CSV table of C-alpha atoms in Angstrom, one decimal:
chain,number,residue,atom,x,y,z
A,1,UNK,CA,220.4,165.6,164.6
A,2,UNK,CA,217.2,165.6,166.7
A,3,UNK,CA,217.6,163.7,169.9
A,4,UNK,CA,215.1,162.9,172.8
A,5,UNK,CA,217.5,164.8,175.3
A,6,UNK,CA,217.5,167.8,172.9
A,7,UNK,CA,213.9,168.8,172.8
A,8,UNK,CA,212.1,171.1,175.2
A,9,UNK,CA,209.5,173.7,176.1
A,10,UNK,CA,207.9,176.8,174.9
A,11,UNK,CA,204.9,179.0,175.1
A,12,UNK,CA,201.5,177.4,174.0
A,13,UNK,CA,199.8,174.1,173.5
A,14,UNK,CA,200.8,171.4,170.9
A,15,UNK,CA,198.7,168.5,172.3
A,16,UNK,CA,194.9,168.1,172.5
A,17,UNK,CA,192.9,169.8,175.2
A,18,UNK,CA,192.3,168.2,178.4
A,19,UNK,CA,195.8,168.4,180.0
A,20,UNK,CA,197.5,170.1,182.6
A,21,UNK,CA,196.5,168.2,185.5
A,22,UNK,CA,199.0,168.5,188.5
A,23,UNK,CA,199.8,165.3,190.5
A,24,UNK,CA,202.3,163.1,192.1
A,25,UNK,CA,204.4,160.6,190.3
A,26,UNK,CA,203.4,157.4,192.1
A,27,UNK,CA,204.0,153.7,191.7
A,28,UNK,CA,201.1,153.5,189.2
A,29,UNK,CA,202.5,156.1,186.9
A,30,UNK,CA,206.0,154.7,187.3
A,31,UNK,CA,204.7,151.2,186.2
A,32,UNK,CA,203.2,152.8,183.1
A,33,UNK,CA,206.3,154.9,182.3
A,34,UNK,CA,208.6,151.8,182.6
A,35,UNK,CA,206.5,149.9,180.2
A,36,UNK,CA,206.5,152.6,177.5
A,37,UNK,CA,208.8,150.6,175.1
A,38,UNK,CA,207.3,147.2,176.1
A,39,UNK,CA,203.7,147.6,175.1
A,40,UNK,CA,203.6,149.9,171.9
A,41,UNK,CA,200.4,151.9,171.4
A,42,UNK,CA,198.5,152.8,168.3
A,43,UNK,CA,200.5,155.4,166.6
A,44,UNK,CA,197.4,157.8,166.6
A,45,UNK,CA,197.3,157.5,170.4
A,46,UNK,CA,198.9,160.3,172.4
A,47,UNK,CA,201.5,159.1,175.0
A,48,UNK,CA,201.2,160.0,178.7
A,49,UNK,CA,203.1,163.3,179.0
A,50,UNK,CA,204.8,164.0,182.3
A,51,UNK,CA,206.1,167.6,183.0
A,52,UNK,CA,209.3,167.6,185.1
A,53,UNK,CA,210.2,170.9,186.5
A,54,UNK,CA,212.1,172.7,189.3
A,55,UNK,CA,214.7,175.5,189.5
A,56,UNK,CA,218.3,175.3,188.5
A,57,UNK,CA,220.4,172.9,190.6
A,58,UNK,CA,217.3,171.1,192.1
A,59,UNK,CA,218.1,167.6,190.5
A,60,UNK,CA,216.0,167.4,187.5
A,61,UNK,CA,218.7,165.9,185.6
A,62,UNK,CA,219.1,163.2,188.1
A,63,UNK,CA,215.5,162.4,187.9
A,64,UNK,CA,215.5,162.3,184.1
A,65,UNK,CA,218.4,159.7,184.1
A,66,UNK,CA,216.4,157.6,186.6
A,67,UNK,CA,213.5,157.6,184.3
A,68,UNK,CA,215.6,157.0,181.1
A,69,UNK,CA,217.0,154.0,182.9
A,70,UNK,CA,213.4,152.8,182.8
A,71,UNK,CA,213.4,153.4,179.0
A,72,UNK,CA,211.3,156.5,179.2
A,73,UNK,CA,212.0,159.0,176.6
A,74,UNK,CA,212.9,162.5,178.0
A,75,UNK,CA,212.7,165.7,176.1
A,76,UNK,CA,215.3,167.9,177.7
A,77,UNK,CA,214.8,171.6,177.4
A,78,UNK,CA,218.3,172.5,178.7
A,79,UNK,CA,220.0,170.2,176.3
A,80,UNK,CA,218.0,171.8,173.6
A,81,UNK,CA,219.1,175.1,174.5
A,82,UNK,CA,222.8,174.0,174.5
A,83,UNK,CA,222.3,172.8,170.9
A,84,UNK,CA,220.7,176.1,170.1
A,85,UNK,CA,223.6,178.0,171.4
A,86,UNK,CA,226.3,175.9,169.7
A,87,UNK,CA,228.0,176.8,166.5
A,88,UNK,CA,225.3,176.5,163.7
A,89,UNK,CA,222.6,176.5,166.2
A,90,UNK,CA,219.3,178.4,165.2
A,91,UNK,CA,219.7,180.8,168.3
A,92,UNK,CA,223.2,182.1,167.5
A,93,UNK,CA,222.3,184.6,164.8
A,94,UNK,CA,219.3,186.3,166.6
A,95,UNK,CA,221.1,186.4,169.9
A,96,UNK,CA,224.1,187.9,168.2
A,97,UNK,CA,221.9,190.6,166.8
A,98,UNK,CA,220.4,191.3,170.1
A,99,UNK,CA,223.6,190.9,172.3
A,100,UNK,CA,226.6,191.3,170.2
A,101,UNK,CA,229.0,190.6,172.9
A,102,UNK,CA,227.4,187.2,173.7
A,103,UNK,CA,228.6,185.4,170.5
A,104,UNK,CA,232.1,184.3,170.1
A,105,UNK,CA,233.5,182.1,167.3
A,106,UNK,CA,230.0,181.5,165.9
A,107,UNK,CA,228.6,180.2,169.1
A,108,UNK,CA,226.9,181.7,172.1
A,109,UNK,CA,229.2,182.3,175.0
A,110,UNK,CA,226.9,181.5,178.1
A,111,UNK,CA,229.1,183.5,180.4
A,112,UNK,CA,229.0,186.6,178.3
A,113,UNK,CA,225.3,186.1,177.8
A,114,UNK,CA,224.8,185.7,181.4
A,115,UNK,CA,226.5,189.2,182.0
A,116,UNK,CA,223.9,190.7,179.5
A,117,UNK,CA,220.8,189.4,181.1
A,118,UNK,CA,221.4,188.7,184.8
A,119,UNK,CA,219.8,191.7,186.7
A,120,UNK,CA,218.2,193.1,183.6
A,121,UNK,CA,214.6,191.9,183.3
A,122,UNK,CA,214.1,193.5,179.8
A,123,UNK,CA,217.1,191.8,178.4
A,124,UNK,CA,216.0,188.5,179.9
A,125,UNK,CA,212.6,188.8,178.3
A,126,UNK,CA,214.2,189.7,175.0
A,127,UNK,CA,216.3,186.5,175.3
A,128,UNK,CA,213.3,184.5,176.2
A,129,UNK,CA,211.4,185.8,173.3
A,130,UNK,CA,214.3,184.5,171.0
A,131,UNK,CA,214.8,181.1,172.5
A,132,UNK,CA,211.4,180.0,173.7
A,133,UNK,CA,209.7,179.7,170.2
A,134,UNK,CA,212.7,177.7,168.9
A,135,UNK,CA,212.5,175.2,171.8
A,136,UNK,CA,208.7,175.1,171.5
A,137,UNK,CA,209.0,173.9,168.1
A,138,UNK,CA,211.3,171.1,169.0
A,139,UNK,CA,209.0,170.0,171.9
A,140,UNK,CA,206.0,169.8,169.6
A,141,UNK,CA,208.1,167.8,167.1
A,142,UNK,CA,209.3,165.4,169.9
A,143,UNK,CA,205.7,164.9,171.3
A,144,UNK,CA,204.5,164.0,167.7
A,145,UNK,CA,207.3,161.6,167.2
A,146,UNK,CA,206.6,160.1,170.5
A,147,UNK,CA,203.1,159.2,169.3
A,148,UNK,CA,204.4,158.0,166.0
A,149,UNK,CA,206.9,155.8,167.5
A,150,UNK,CA,204.3,154.2,169.9
A,151,UNK,CA,205.8,155.5,173.1
A,152,UNK,CA,203.4,155.1,176.0
A,153,UNK,CA,204.9,157.9,178.0
A,154,UNK,CA,207.3,160.8,177.5
A,155,UNK,CA,208.8,163.2,180.0
A,156,UNK,CA,209.2,167.1,179.3
A,157,UNK,CA,212.1,168.1,181.4
A,158,UNK,CA,211.5,171.9,181.3
A,159,UNK,CA,212.8,174.3,184.1
A,160,UNK,CA,210.2,177.0,183.1
A,161,UNK,CA,207.4,174.6,182.7
A,162,UNK,CA,204.6,176.8,183.9
A,163,UNK,CA,206.3,180.2,183.0
A,164,UNK,CA,206.2,179.1,179.4
A,165,UNK,CA,202.8,177.5,179.3
A,166,UNK,CA,204.2,174.1,178.6
A,167,UNK,CA,202.0,172.5,181.4
A,168,UNK,CA,199.2,172.7,178.9
A,169,UNK,CA,200.7,169.6,177.2
A,170,UNK,CA,201.1,167.6,180.2
A,171,UNK,CA,198.8,165.0,182.0
A,172,UNK,CA,200.6,165.5,185.3
A,173,UNK,CA,203.5,167.5,186.5
A,174,UNK,CA,206.4,166.8,188.9
A,175,UNK,CA,208.4,169.3,190.8
A,176,UNK,CA,211.8,168.5,191.9
A,177,UNK,CA,213.3,170.5,194.9
A,178,UNK,CA,216.4,170.7,197.0
A,179,UNK,CA,217.4,172.7,200.2
A,180,UNK,CA,219.0,176.1,199.4
A,181,UNK,CA,222.3,175.3,200.5
A,182,UNK,CA,222.5,172.2,198.3
A,183,UNK,CA,221.1,174.2,195.3
A,184,UNK,CA,223.7,176.9,195.7
A,185,UNK,CA,226.6,174.4,195.9
A,186,UNK,CA,225.4,172.7,192.8
A,187,UNK,CA,224.9,175.8,190.7
A,188,UNK,CA,228.3,177.4,191.7
A,189,UNK,CA,230.1,174.2,190.9
A,190,UNK,CA,229.0,174.6,187.1
A,191,UNK,CA,231.1,176.3,184.6
A,192,UNK,CA,230.0,179.8,183.8
A,193,UNK,CA,227.7,180.1,186.6
A,194,UNK,CA,227.4,183.0,189.1
A,195,UNK,CA,225.2,183.8,192.2
A,196,UNK,CA,222.9,185.8,190.0
A,197,UNK,CA,221.6,182.5,188.4
A,198,UNK,CA,220.1,181.5,191.8
A,199,UNK,CA,217.7,184.3,191.2
A,200,UNK,CA,216.1,182.5,188.3
C-alpha cells in the first residue's frame, strides 16, 4: 500500500520548471504548511514542495513528525527504502542479483548489505543505481497525488536531496544538522549500524 511516509527521492525532475530555490523555513511557510488540509487548492495546482535533508542521525525524522502534527503530508525516502527492502519489495530481486549475500529469507538484510557497500564506492554506486530510480518513481507519484488531493504543501524527506537531483522538485529546501557527537550516538544506537555509516 502506498503511504505518504513511504515515498521519496531520486534523480531528475518530476515537477514543472522554476523550482530549486534554497531558503529558510520561516513562520510564513509554517503558516502555509499548517493550513494545507484546511484550504484545499484547485487539483491542477501544484503544492508548495519543501525539501527536507540532512545526514544520517541529524534529526530529520523529528522535524518530519513535527510537520505531520501540523497535518503536512511527508514523503519519506528512508521509509520507502525500508519497504523496497522488505519481502516482496521491488528492490529485493535486483539487490540479490548484485549482492547475493545481502538477501536472506526473501528480504534485504541491511547489515549484510552494509558490509557489501561500506568502504566500496563502486558497490555503493551500484546499489544507488538500483534503488534511486525506484524511489524516484514513488516520489513523482506522491507529488501528483498531493496535487490531486488538493494539498497546499508537501515535504520531501530525502537524505540525499541534492546528490540525487531531487531539489529540482522543491520550492525551498531545509537542512537539519546536529553536533557530531550527538549524530554518532544516534547512529550507533540503531540496529545494524556501524561507524562506517557516519561517512555517508
